[in-house]
Short mmCIF file of C-alpha atoms in Angstrom, two decimals:
data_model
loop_
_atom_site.label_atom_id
_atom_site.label_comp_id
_atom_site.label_asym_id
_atom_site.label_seq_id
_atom_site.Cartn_x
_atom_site.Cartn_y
_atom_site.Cartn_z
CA UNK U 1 -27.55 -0.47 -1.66
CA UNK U 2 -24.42 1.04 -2.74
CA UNK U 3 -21.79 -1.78 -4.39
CA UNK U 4 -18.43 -1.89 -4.04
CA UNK U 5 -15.92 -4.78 -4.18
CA UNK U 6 -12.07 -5.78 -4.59
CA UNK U 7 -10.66 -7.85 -7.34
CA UNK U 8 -7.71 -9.90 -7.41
CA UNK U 9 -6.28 -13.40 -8.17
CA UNK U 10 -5.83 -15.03 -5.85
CA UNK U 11 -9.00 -13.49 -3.53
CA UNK U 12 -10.15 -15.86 -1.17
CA UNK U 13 -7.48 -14.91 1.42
CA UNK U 14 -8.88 -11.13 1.02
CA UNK U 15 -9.33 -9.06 4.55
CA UNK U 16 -10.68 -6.21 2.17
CA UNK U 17 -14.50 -7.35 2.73
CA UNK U 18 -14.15 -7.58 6.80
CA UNK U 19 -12.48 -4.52 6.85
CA UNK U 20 -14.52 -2.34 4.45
CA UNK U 21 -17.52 -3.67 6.25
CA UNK U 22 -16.09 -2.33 9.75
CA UNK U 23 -15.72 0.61 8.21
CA UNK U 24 -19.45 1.05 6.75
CA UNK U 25 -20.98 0.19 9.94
CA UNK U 26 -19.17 2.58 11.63
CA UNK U 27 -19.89 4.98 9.75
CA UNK U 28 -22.97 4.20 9.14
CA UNK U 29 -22.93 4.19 5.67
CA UNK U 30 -25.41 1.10 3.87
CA UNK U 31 -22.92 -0.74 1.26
CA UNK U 32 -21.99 -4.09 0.02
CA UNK U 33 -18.66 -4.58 -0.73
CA UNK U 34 -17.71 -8.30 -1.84
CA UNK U 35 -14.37 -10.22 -3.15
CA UNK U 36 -14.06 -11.31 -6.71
CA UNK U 37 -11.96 -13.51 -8.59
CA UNK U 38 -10.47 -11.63 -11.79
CA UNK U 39 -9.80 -13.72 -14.69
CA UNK U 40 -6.53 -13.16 -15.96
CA UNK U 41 -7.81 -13.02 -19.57
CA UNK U 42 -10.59 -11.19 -19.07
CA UNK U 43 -10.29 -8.88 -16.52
CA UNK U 44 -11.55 -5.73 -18.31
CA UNK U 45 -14.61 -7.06 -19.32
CA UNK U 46 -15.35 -8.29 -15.76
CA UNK U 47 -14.78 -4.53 -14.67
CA UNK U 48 -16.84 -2.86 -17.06
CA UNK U 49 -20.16 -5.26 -16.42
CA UNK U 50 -19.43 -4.55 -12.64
CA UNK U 51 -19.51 -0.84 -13.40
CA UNK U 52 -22.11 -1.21 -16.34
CA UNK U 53 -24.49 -3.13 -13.63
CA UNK U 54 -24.25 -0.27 -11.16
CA UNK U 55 -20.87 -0.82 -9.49
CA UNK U 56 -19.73 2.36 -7.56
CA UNK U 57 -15.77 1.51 -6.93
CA UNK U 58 -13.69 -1.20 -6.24
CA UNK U 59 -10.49 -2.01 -4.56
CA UNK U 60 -7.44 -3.48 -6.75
CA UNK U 61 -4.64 -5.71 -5.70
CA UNK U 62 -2.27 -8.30 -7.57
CA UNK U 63 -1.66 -8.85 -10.20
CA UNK U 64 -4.32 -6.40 -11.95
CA UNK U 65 -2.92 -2.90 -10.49
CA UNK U 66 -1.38 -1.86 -13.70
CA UNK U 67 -4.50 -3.13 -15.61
CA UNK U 68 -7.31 -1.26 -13.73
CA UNK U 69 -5.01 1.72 -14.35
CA UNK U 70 -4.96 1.54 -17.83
CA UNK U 71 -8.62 0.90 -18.00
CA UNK U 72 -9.19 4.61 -16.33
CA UNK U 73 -10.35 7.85 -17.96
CA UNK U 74 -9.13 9.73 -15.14
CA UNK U 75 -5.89 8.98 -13.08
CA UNK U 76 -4.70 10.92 -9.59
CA UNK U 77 -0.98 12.07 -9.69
CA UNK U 78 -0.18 9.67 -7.09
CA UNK U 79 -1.52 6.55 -9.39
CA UNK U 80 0.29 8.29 -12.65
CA UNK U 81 3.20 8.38 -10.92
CA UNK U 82 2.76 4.74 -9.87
CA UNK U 83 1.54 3.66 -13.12
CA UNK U 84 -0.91 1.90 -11.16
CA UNK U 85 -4.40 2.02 -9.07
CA UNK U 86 -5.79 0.29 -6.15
CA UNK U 87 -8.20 1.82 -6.18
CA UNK U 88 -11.64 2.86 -8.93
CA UNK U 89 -14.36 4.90 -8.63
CA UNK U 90 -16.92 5.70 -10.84
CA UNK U 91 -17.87 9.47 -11.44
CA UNK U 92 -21.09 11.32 -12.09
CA UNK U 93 -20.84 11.15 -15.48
CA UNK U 94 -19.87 7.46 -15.78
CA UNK U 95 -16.10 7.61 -16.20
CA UNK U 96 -13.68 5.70 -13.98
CA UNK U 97 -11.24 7.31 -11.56
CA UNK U 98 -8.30 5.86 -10.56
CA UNK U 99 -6.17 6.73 -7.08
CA UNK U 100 -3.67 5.18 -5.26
CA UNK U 101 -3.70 4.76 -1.75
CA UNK U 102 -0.92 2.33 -0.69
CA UNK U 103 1.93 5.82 -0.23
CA UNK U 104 -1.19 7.63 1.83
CA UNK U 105 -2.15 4.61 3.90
CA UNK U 106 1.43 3.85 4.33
CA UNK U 107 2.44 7.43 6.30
CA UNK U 108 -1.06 7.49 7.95
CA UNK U 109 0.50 3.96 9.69
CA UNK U 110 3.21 5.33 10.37
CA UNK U 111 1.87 8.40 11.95
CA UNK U 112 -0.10 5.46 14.08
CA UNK U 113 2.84 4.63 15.28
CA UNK U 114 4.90 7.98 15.59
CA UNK U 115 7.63 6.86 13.20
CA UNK U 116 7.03 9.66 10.97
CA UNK U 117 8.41 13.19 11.03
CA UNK U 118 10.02 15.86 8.71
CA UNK U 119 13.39 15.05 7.19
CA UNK U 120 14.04 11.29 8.51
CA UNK U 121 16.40 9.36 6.78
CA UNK U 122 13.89 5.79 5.25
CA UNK U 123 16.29 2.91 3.45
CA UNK U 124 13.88 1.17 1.41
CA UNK U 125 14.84 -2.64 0.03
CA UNK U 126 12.78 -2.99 -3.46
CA UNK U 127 12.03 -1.25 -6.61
CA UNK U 128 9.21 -2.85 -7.45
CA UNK U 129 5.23 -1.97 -7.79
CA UNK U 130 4.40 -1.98 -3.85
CA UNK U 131 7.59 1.02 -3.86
CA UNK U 132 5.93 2.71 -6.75
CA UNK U 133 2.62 3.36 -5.15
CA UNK U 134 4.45 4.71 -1.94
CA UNK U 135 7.48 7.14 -2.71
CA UNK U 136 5.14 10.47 -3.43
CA UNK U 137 3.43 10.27 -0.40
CA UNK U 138 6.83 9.83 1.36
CA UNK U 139 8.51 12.44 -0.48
CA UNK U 140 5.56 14.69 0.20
CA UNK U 141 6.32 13.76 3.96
CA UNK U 142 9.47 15.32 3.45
CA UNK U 143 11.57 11.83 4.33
CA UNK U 144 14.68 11.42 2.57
CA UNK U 145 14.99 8.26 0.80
CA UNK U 146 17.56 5.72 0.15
CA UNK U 147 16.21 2.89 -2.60
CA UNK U 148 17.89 0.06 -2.61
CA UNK U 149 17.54 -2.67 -5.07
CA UNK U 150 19.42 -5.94 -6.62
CA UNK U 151 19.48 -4.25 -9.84
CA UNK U 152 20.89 -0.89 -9.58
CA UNK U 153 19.39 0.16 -12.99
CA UNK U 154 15.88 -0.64 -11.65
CA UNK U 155 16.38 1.62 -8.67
CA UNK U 156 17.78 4.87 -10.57
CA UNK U 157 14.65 4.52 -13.10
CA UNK U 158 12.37 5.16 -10.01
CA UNK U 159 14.80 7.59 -8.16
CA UNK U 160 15.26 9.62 -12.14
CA UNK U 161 11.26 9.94 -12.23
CA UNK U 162 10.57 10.95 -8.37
CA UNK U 163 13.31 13.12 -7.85
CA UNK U 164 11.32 16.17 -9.06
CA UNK U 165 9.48 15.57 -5.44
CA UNK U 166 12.16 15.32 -3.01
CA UNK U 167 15.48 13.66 -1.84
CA UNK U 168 16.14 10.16 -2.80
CA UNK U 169 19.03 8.15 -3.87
CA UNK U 170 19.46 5.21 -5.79
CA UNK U 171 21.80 2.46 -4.32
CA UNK U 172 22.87 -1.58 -5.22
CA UNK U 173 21.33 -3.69 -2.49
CA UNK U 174 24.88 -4.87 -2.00
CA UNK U 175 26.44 -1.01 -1.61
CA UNK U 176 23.97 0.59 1.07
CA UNK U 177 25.69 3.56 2.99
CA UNK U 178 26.29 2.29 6.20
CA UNK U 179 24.84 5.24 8.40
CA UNK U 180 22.22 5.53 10.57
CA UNK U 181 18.26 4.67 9.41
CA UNK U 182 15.34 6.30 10.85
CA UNK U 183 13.14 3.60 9.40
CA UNK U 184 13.86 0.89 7.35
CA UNK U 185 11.39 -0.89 5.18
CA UNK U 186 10.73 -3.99 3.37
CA UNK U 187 9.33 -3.39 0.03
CA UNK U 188 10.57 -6.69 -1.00
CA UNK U 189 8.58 -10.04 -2.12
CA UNK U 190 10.75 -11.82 -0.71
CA UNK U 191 8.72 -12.79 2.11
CA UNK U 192 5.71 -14.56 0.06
CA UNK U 193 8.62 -17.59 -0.60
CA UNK U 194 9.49 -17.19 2.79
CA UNK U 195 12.70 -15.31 2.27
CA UNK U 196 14.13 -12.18 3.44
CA UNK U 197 15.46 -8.98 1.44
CA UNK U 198 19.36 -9.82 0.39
CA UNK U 199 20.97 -7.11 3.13
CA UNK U 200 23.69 -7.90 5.71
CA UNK U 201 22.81 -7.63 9.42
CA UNK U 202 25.46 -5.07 9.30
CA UNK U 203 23.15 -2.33 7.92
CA UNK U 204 20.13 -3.34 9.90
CA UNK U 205 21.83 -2.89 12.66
CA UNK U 206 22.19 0.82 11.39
CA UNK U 207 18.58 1.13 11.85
CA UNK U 208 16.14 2.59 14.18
CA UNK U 209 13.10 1.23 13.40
CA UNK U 210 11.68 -1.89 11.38
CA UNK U 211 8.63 -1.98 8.60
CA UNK U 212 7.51 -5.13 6.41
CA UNK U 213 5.13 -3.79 3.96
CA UNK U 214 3.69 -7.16 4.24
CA UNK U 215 1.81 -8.83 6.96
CA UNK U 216 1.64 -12.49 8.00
CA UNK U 217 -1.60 -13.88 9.75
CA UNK U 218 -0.32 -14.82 13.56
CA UNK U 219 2.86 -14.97 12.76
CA UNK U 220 5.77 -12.64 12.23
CA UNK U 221 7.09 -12.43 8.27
CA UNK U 222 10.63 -13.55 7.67
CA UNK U 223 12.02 -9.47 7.62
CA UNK U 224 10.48 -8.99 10.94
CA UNK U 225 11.73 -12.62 12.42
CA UNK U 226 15.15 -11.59 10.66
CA UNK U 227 14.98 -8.20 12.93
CA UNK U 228 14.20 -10.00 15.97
CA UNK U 229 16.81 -12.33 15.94
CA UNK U 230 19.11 -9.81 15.62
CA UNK U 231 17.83 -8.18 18.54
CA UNK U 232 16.25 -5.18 17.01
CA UNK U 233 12.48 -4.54 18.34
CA UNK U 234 11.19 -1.85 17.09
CA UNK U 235 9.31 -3.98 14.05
CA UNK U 236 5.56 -3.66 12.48
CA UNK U 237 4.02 -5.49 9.49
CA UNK U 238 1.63 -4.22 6.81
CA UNK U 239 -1.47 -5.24 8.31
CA UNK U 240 -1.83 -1.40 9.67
CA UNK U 241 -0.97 0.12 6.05
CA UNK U 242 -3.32 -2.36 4.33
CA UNK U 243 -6.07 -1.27 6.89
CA UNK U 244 -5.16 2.02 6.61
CA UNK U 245 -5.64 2.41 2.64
CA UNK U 246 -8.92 1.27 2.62
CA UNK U 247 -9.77 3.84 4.77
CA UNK U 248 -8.43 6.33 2.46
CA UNK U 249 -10.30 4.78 -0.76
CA UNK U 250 -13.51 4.31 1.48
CA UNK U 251 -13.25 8.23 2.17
CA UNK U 252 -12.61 8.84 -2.09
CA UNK U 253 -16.16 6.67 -2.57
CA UNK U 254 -18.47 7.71 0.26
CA UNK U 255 -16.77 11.41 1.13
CA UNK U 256 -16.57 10.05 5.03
CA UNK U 257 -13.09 9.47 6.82
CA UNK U 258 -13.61 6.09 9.09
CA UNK U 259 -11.62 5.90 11.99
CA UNK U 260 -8.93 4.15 10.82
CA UNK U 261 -6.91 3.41 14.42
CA UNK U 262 -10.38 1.99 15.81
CA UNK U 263 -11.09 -0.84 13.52
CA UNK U 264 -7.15 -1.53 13.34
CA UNK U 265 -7.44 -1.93 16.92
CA UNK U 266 -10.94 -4.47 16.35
CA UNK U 267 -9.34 -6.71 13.84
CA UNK U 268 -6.03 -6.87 15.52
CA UNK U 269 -7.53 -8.33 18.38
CA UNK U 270 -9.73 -10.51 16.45
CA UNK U 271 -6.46 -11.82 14.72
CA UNK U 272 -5.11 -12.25 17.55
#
């Protein structure tokens, strides 16, 4: 049996293992895919006796994205221009691919929910890592971006490197155009101390539509509460990107597309 499995710290609250294993039995494909606890010391070493012991790939997420990167021999554009991986996959000849996924799983949600065509105008609140991993695949969806960030200087690094790949803009998080949003998403982590991106209800209100990048079990994040309560509906979480880039590194590892928009529709109603 095929091996697979996703590393982080903290891992126990991981939907990776229930979702990948949807996914195989669909598909019919025989794997084991299992959470592990990486040790912030010795991370590396973990992944090369997983891969030295017949690992095939594994799944990345905090705080080790930039780490597995590094630790490739081989890198996608999408996870060079990132500067980090969720995803690893060992090749025929024993090196280590990297990918990214998050930019790809991100549009494929959006697509699920028909918020996504040519030459839409997306504000998105961060600069950090989880906006990294999604602006190409964006870009390459022909959106045109507005980055907004507390520190200006933080937002014109990323909008300097990607502008070679379409429109985007750098902007303080305090001196956001007011005009109208397509789509307006939360790339913040402000919602994992239970507060909301820094923007005045002013410039939501300019919006059409509402993502969190994150996802709260049963409950809505703060962003999406913050929406509500100003009486704009139009809101999703994360849980549909998160499902949706595993599909997309399950396809890079076995070669077989699961249906992504099934199993989100299972585990939703399991959550539920």
């Amino acid at each position: 049996m095929d091996r697979y499995a996703v590393w982080g710290n903290p891992i126990a609250q991981s939907k990776s293992p229930l979702i990948q294993g949807k996914f195989s039995e669909q598909t019919q494909q025989n794997i084991e895919y299992v959470a592990k606890l990486g040790d912030l010391d010795d991370f590396e070493q973990q992944l090369a006796t997983f891969f030295a012991e017949g690992g095939k790939g594994c799944n990345i997420t905090a705080p080790f994205k930039e780490r597995a990167y590094q630790f490739a021999n081989e890198r996608s554009e999408r996870a060079k221009l990132a500067q980090a991986c969720n995803t690893l996959k060992k090749l025929e000849d024993g090196r280590l691919y990297a990918d990214n996924t998050d930019g790809i799983g991100l549009v494929t949600d959006l697509t699920r929910l028909n918020w996504i065509k040519p030459n839409q105008r997306i504000l998105i609140l961060g600069a950090g890592g989880a906006t990294k991993g999604v602006l190409l695949p964006l870009l390459q969806a022909q959106q045109n971006i507005v980055l907004a960030n507390r520190t200006l200087a933080k937002a014109q690094t990323l909008a300097d490197k990607f502008q070679p790949y379409g429109k985007i803009l750098a902007v303080a998080m305090d001196a956001i155009p007011p005009q109208s949003y397509d789509l307006i998403i939360n790339a913040t982590s402000a919602g994992l101390s239970g507060n909301t991106a820094p923007i005045s209800a002013d410039i939501l209100k300019l919006g059409k539509a509402f993502y969190d990048m994150q996802y709260a079990k049963g409950a809505d994040t703060p962003f999406i509460a913050l929406c509500k309560s100003l009486g704009l509906m139009k809101v999703s979480d994360g849980f549909g990107m998160l499902v949706a880039q595993a599909a997309h590194s399950f396809h890079l590892w076995r070669g077989v597309m699961p249906d992504f928009n099934g199993v989100y529709a299972e585990l939703k109603k399991e959550m539920r």
